[in-house]
PDB file of C-alpha atoms in Angstrom:
ATOM      1  CA  MET A  13      -1.072  -7.568 -60.887  1.00  0.00           C
ATOM      2  CA  ILE A  14      -2.555  -5.570 -57.946  1.00  0.00           C
ATOM      3  CA  ASN A  15      -0.401  -8.055 -55.451  1.00  0.00           C
ATOM      4  CA  HIS A  16       2.442  -7.583 -57.647  1.00  0.00           C
ATOM      5  CA  ALA A  17       2.179  -3.502 -57.483  1.00  0.00           C
ATOM      6  CA  LEU A  18       1.560  -3.712 -53.525  1.00  0.00           C
ATOM      7  CA  ASN A  19       4.724  -6.094 -53.497  1.00  0.00           C
ATOM      8  CA  ARG A  20       6.580  -3.709 -55.338  1.00  0.00           C
ATOM      9  CA  ALA A  21       5.313  -0.446 -52.674  1.00  0.00           C
ATOM     10  CA  PHE A  22       5.249  -2.194 -49.621  1.00  0.00           C
ATOM     11  CA  LEU A  23       8.550  -4.519 -49.432  1.00  0.00           C
ATOM     12  CA  PRO A  24      10.895  -2.190 -49.734  1.00  0.00           C
ATOM     13  CA  GLY A  25       9.514  -0.006 -47.295  1.00  0.00           C
ATOM     14  CA  LEU A  26       9.907  -2.872 -44.769  1.00  0.00           C
ATOM     15  CA  LEU A  27      13.044  -4.061 -45.229  1.00  0.00           C
ATOM     16  CA  ALA A  28      14.088  -0.350 -44.774  1.00  0.00           C
ATOM     17  CA  THR A  29      12.154  -0.229 -41.507  1.00  0.00           C
ATOM     18  CA  THR A  30      13.377  -3.756 -40.710  1.00  0.00           C
ATOM     19  CA  LEU A  31      17.015  -2.599 -40.951  1.00  0.00           C
ATOM     20  CA  ALA A  32      16.780   0.419 -39.893  1.00  0.00           C
ATOM     21  CA  GLY A  33      14.944  -0.977 -36.228  1.00  0.00           C
ATOM     22  CA  THR A  34      17.478  -4.113 -35.589  1.00  0.00           C
ATOM     23  CA  THR A  35      20.640  -1.664 -36.051  1.00  0.00           C
ATOM     24  CA  LEU A  36      19.020   1.757 -33.524  1.00  0.00           C
ATOM     25  CA  LEU A  37      17.094   0.040 -31.213  1.00  0.00           C
ATOM     26  CA  PRO A  38      19.929  -1.723 -29.424  1.00  0.00           C
ATOM     27  CA  ALA A  39      21.340   1.061 -28.685  1.00  0.00           C
ATOM     28  CA  SER A  40      18.644   2.766 -26.543  1.00  0.00           C
ATOM     29  CA  PRO A  41      18.280  -0.072 -23.652  1.00  0.00           C
ATOM     30  CA  ALA A  42      22.074  -0.266 -22.997  1.00  0.00           C
ATOM     31  CA  ALA A  43      21.916   3.345 -21.790  1.00  0.00           C
ATOM     32  CA  ALA A  44      18.591   2.176 -19.587  1.00  0.00           C
ATOM     33  CA  ASN A  45      19.805  -0.696 -18.505  1.00  0.00           C
ATOM     34  CA  ASP A  46      22.951   1.271 -17.063  1.00  0.00           C
ATOM     35  CA  GLN A  47      20.762   3.430 -15.260  1.00  0.00           C
ATOM     36  CA  LEU A  48      18.041   0.431 -14.080  1.00  0.00           C
ATOM     37  CA  LEU A  49      21.555  -1.465 -12.722  1.00  0.00           C
ATOM     38  CA  ARG A  50      23.097   1.472 -11.169  1.00  0.00           C
ATOM     39  CA  ASN A  51      19.840   2.604  -9.545  1.00  0.00           C
ATOM     40  CA  VAL A  52      19.370  -1.527  -8.251  1.00  0.00           C
ATOM     41  CA  GLY A  53      22.935  -1.299  -6.779  1.00  0.00           C
ATOM     42  CA  ILE A  54      21.857   1.701  -4.726  1.00  0.00           C
ATOM     43  CA  GLY A  55      18.808   0.567  -3.543  1.00  0.00           C
ATOM     44  CA  ALA A  56      20.169  -2.555  -2.562  1.00  0.00           C
ATOM     45  CA  ALA A  57      22.988  -0.664  -0.359  1.00  0.00           C
ATOM     46  CA  ALA A  58      20.444   1.622   1.071  1.00  0.00           C
ATOM     47  CA  GLY A  59      18.994  -1.755   1.756  1.00  0.00           C
ATOM     48  CA  VAL A  60      21.510  -3.284   3.233  1.00  0.00           C
ATOM     49  CA  VAL A  61      22.594  -0.108   5.244  1.00  0.00           C
ATOM     50  CA  THR A  62      18.703   0.234   6.733  1.00  0.00           C
ATOM     51  CA  GLY A  63      18.860  -3.372   7.310  1.00  0.00           C
ATOM     52  CA  ALA A  64      21.280  -3.361   9.857  1.00  0.00           C
ATOM     53  CA  VAL A  65      20.325  -0.095  11.659  1.00  0.00           C
ATOM     54  CA  THR A  66      16.834  -2.019  12.128  1.00  0.00           C
ATOM     55  CA  ASN A  67      18.291  -5.188  13.115  1.00  0.00           C
ATOM     56  CA  ARG A  68      16.567  -6.369  10.527  1.00  0.00           C
ATOM     57  CA  SER A  69      18.205  -9.280   7.512  1.00  0.00           C
ATOM     58  CA  ALA A  70      20.826  -7.515   5.237  1.00  0.00           C
ATOM     59  CA  ALA A  71      19.785  -9.657   2.929  1.00  0.00           C
ATOM     60  CA  ARG A  72      15.872  -9.448   3.348  1.00  0.00           C
ATOM     61  CA  GLY A  73      16.955  -5.789   3.125  1.00  0.00           C
ATOM     62  CA  ALA A  74      19.092  -5.768  -0.092  1.00  0.00           C
ATOM     63  CA  VAL A  75      16.675  -7.715  -2.168  1.00  0.00           C
ATOM     64  CA  ASN A  76      13.880  -4.804  -0.823  1.00  0.00           C
ATOM     65  CA  GLY A  77      15.934  -2.362  -1.878  1.00  0.00           C
ATOM     66  CA  ALA A  78      16.978  -3.835  -4.922  1.00  0.00           C
ATOM     67  CA  ALA A  79      13.180  -4.066  -5.935  1.00  0.00           C
ATOM     68  CA  ALA A  80      12.882  -0.233  -4.794  1.00  0.00           C
ATOM     69  CA  GLY A  81      15.849   0.664  -6.926  1.00  0.00           C
ATOM     70  CA  ALA A  82      14.146  -0.764  -9.922  1.00  0.00           C
ATOM     71  CA  ALA A  83      10.740   0.808  -9.462  1.00  0.00           C
ATOM     72  CA  VAL A  84      11.689   3.954  -8.804  1.00  0.00           C
ATOM     73  CA  THR A  85      13.769   3.782 -11.871  1.00  0.00           C
ATOM     74  CA  GLY A  86      10.101   2.461 -13.947  1.00  0.00           C
ATOM     75  CA  ALA A  87       8.586   5.321 -12.238  1.00  0.00           C
ATOM     76  CA  ASN A  88      10.756   8.215 -13.519  1.00  0.00           C
ATOM     77  CA  ARG A  89      10.698   6.874 -17.089  1.00  0.00           C
ATOM     78  CA  ALA A  90       7.054   6.727 -16.899  1.00  0.00           C
ATOM     79  CA  PHE A  91       6.679  10.080 -15.778  1.00  0.00           C
ATOM     80  CA  GLY A  92       9.481  11.128 -18.125  1.00  0.00           C
ATOM     81  CA  GLN A  93      11.935  12.670 -15.539  1.00  0.00           C
ATOM     82  CA  ARG A  94      15.229  13.651 -16.161  1.00  0.00           C
ATOM     83  CA  PRO A  95      17.428  13.115 -13.563  1.00  0.00           C
ATOM     84  CA  GLY A  96      17.686  17.033 -12.764  1.00  0.00           C
ATOM     85  CA  HIS A  97      14.606  17.002 -12.311  1.00  0.00           C
ATOM     86  CA  ARG A  98      13.104  14.040  -9.709  1.00  0.00           C
ATOM     87  CA  ASP A  99      10.375  14.304  -7.240  1.00  0.00           C
ATOM     88  CA  LEU A 100      12.121  13.395  -3.477  1.00  0.00           C
ATOM     89  CA  PRO A 101       8.737  12.501  -2.210  1.00  0.00           C
ATOM     90  CA  ARG A 102       7.350  10.382  -5.052  1.00  0.00           C
ATOM     91  CA  ASP A 103      10.745   7.893  -5.209  1.00  0.00           C
ATOM     92  CA  ALA A 104      10.488   7.250  -1.763  1.00  0.00           C
ATOM     93  CA  ALA A 105       6.837   6.634  -1.707  1.00  0.00           C
ATOM     94  CA  VAL A 106       7.319   4.448  -4.795  1.00  0.00           C
ATOM     95  CA  GLY A 107      10.490   2.815  -3.119  1.00  0.00           C
ATOM     96  CA  ALA A 108       8.324   2.470  -0.208  1.00  0.00           C
ATOM     97  CA  GLY A 109       5.046   0.539  -2.221  1.00  0.00           C
ATOM     98  CA  ALA A 110       7.813  -1.536  -4.129  1.00  0.00           C
ATOM     99  CA  SER A 111       9.507  -2.765  -1.110  1.00  0.00           C
ATOM    100  CA  VAL A 112       6.106  -3.371   0.638  1.00  0.00           C
ATOM    101  CA  LEU A 113       5.046  -5.672  -2.494  1.00  0.00           C
ATOM    102  CA  THR A 114       8.613  -7.222  -2.490  1.00  0.00           C
ATOM    103  CA  GLY A 115       8.379  -8.683   1.394  1.00  0.00           C
ATOM    104  CA  THR A 116       4.970  -9.394   0.906  1.00  0.00           C
ATOM    105  CA  LEU A 117       6.154 -11.798  -2.196  1.00  0.00           C
ATOM    106  CA  THR A 118       9.333 -13.474  -0.210  1.00  0.00           C
ATOM    107  CA  GLY A 119       7.633 -13.988   3.188  1.00  0.00           C
ATOM    108  CA  ARG A 120       8.890 -10.844   5.050  1.00  0.00           C
ATOM    109  CA  ARG A 121       5.776  -9.554   6.657  1.00  0.00           C
ATOM    110  CA  HIS A 122       7.083  -6.803   8.688  1.00  0.00           C
ATOM    111  CA  THR A 123       5.207  -3.950   6.919  1.00  0.00           C
ATOM    112  CA  VAL A 124       7.378  -0.974   8.274  1.00  0.00           C
ATOM    113  CA  ASN A 125      10.285  -2.027   7.969  1.00  0.00           C
ATOM    114  CA  ASN A 126      10.015  -2.914   4.774  1.00  0.00           C
ATOM    115  CA  ALA A 127       8.088   0.460   3.793  1.00  0.00           C
ATOM    116  CA  LEU A 128      11.266   2.100   5.405  1.00  0.00           C
ATOM    117  CA  THR A 129      13.409   0.511   3.439  1.00  0.00           C
ATOM    118  CA  GLY A 130      12.173   1.394   0.101  1.00  0.00           C
ATOM    119  CA  ALA A 131      11.537   4.676   1.419  1.00  0.00           C
ATOM    120  CA  ALA A 132      15.365   5.141   2.199  1.00  0.00           C
ATOM    121  CA  ALA A 133      16.061   3.698  -1.224  1.00  0.00           C
ATOM    122  CA  GLY A 134      14.092   5.150  -2.591  1.00  0.00           C
ATOM    123  CA  ALA A 135      15.106   8.738  -1.102  1.00  0.00           C
ATOM    124  CA  ALA A 136      19.211   7.335  -1.697  1.00  0.00           C
ATOM    125  CA  ILE A 137      18.733   7.331  -5.689  1.00  0.00           C
ATOM    126  CA  ASN A 138      16.941  10.742  -5.642  1.00  0.00           C
ATOM    127  CA  LEU A 139      19.580  11.836  -3.982  1.00  0.00           C
ATOM    128  CA  LEU A 140      22.418  10.233  -5.640  1.00  0.00           C
ATOM    129  CA  THR A 141      21.344  10.672  -8.968  1.00  0.00           C
ATOM    130  CA  ARG A 142      20.520  13.849  -9.499  1.00  0.00           C
TER     131      ARG A 142
END
């Protein structure tokens, strides 16, 4: 008897929540993915330019810059920053840290160049997406 009453009270709410969740949640990641892809692209482009300026591999610079772009996007989401209220030093620092980590993981252990590439990518993202 109690089980039947709980099913009557619980199941309609569960079904409504499931229906709302499956129809409304996919709308949010679509916008987030556009921002992520834009920042990864800006970071990769900044990494290629930085690699050319420092006489390093453009491909590895692009990888480090793309990682920096993804990290800057994540940091801005975590800190709840709106595009018009960005923090340039934070974006450059996050980019530098992500690029150093990526350089270590990919075997490119030029820490200063990796940090420079990531900082340039973070700064570029900050300046271009205001």
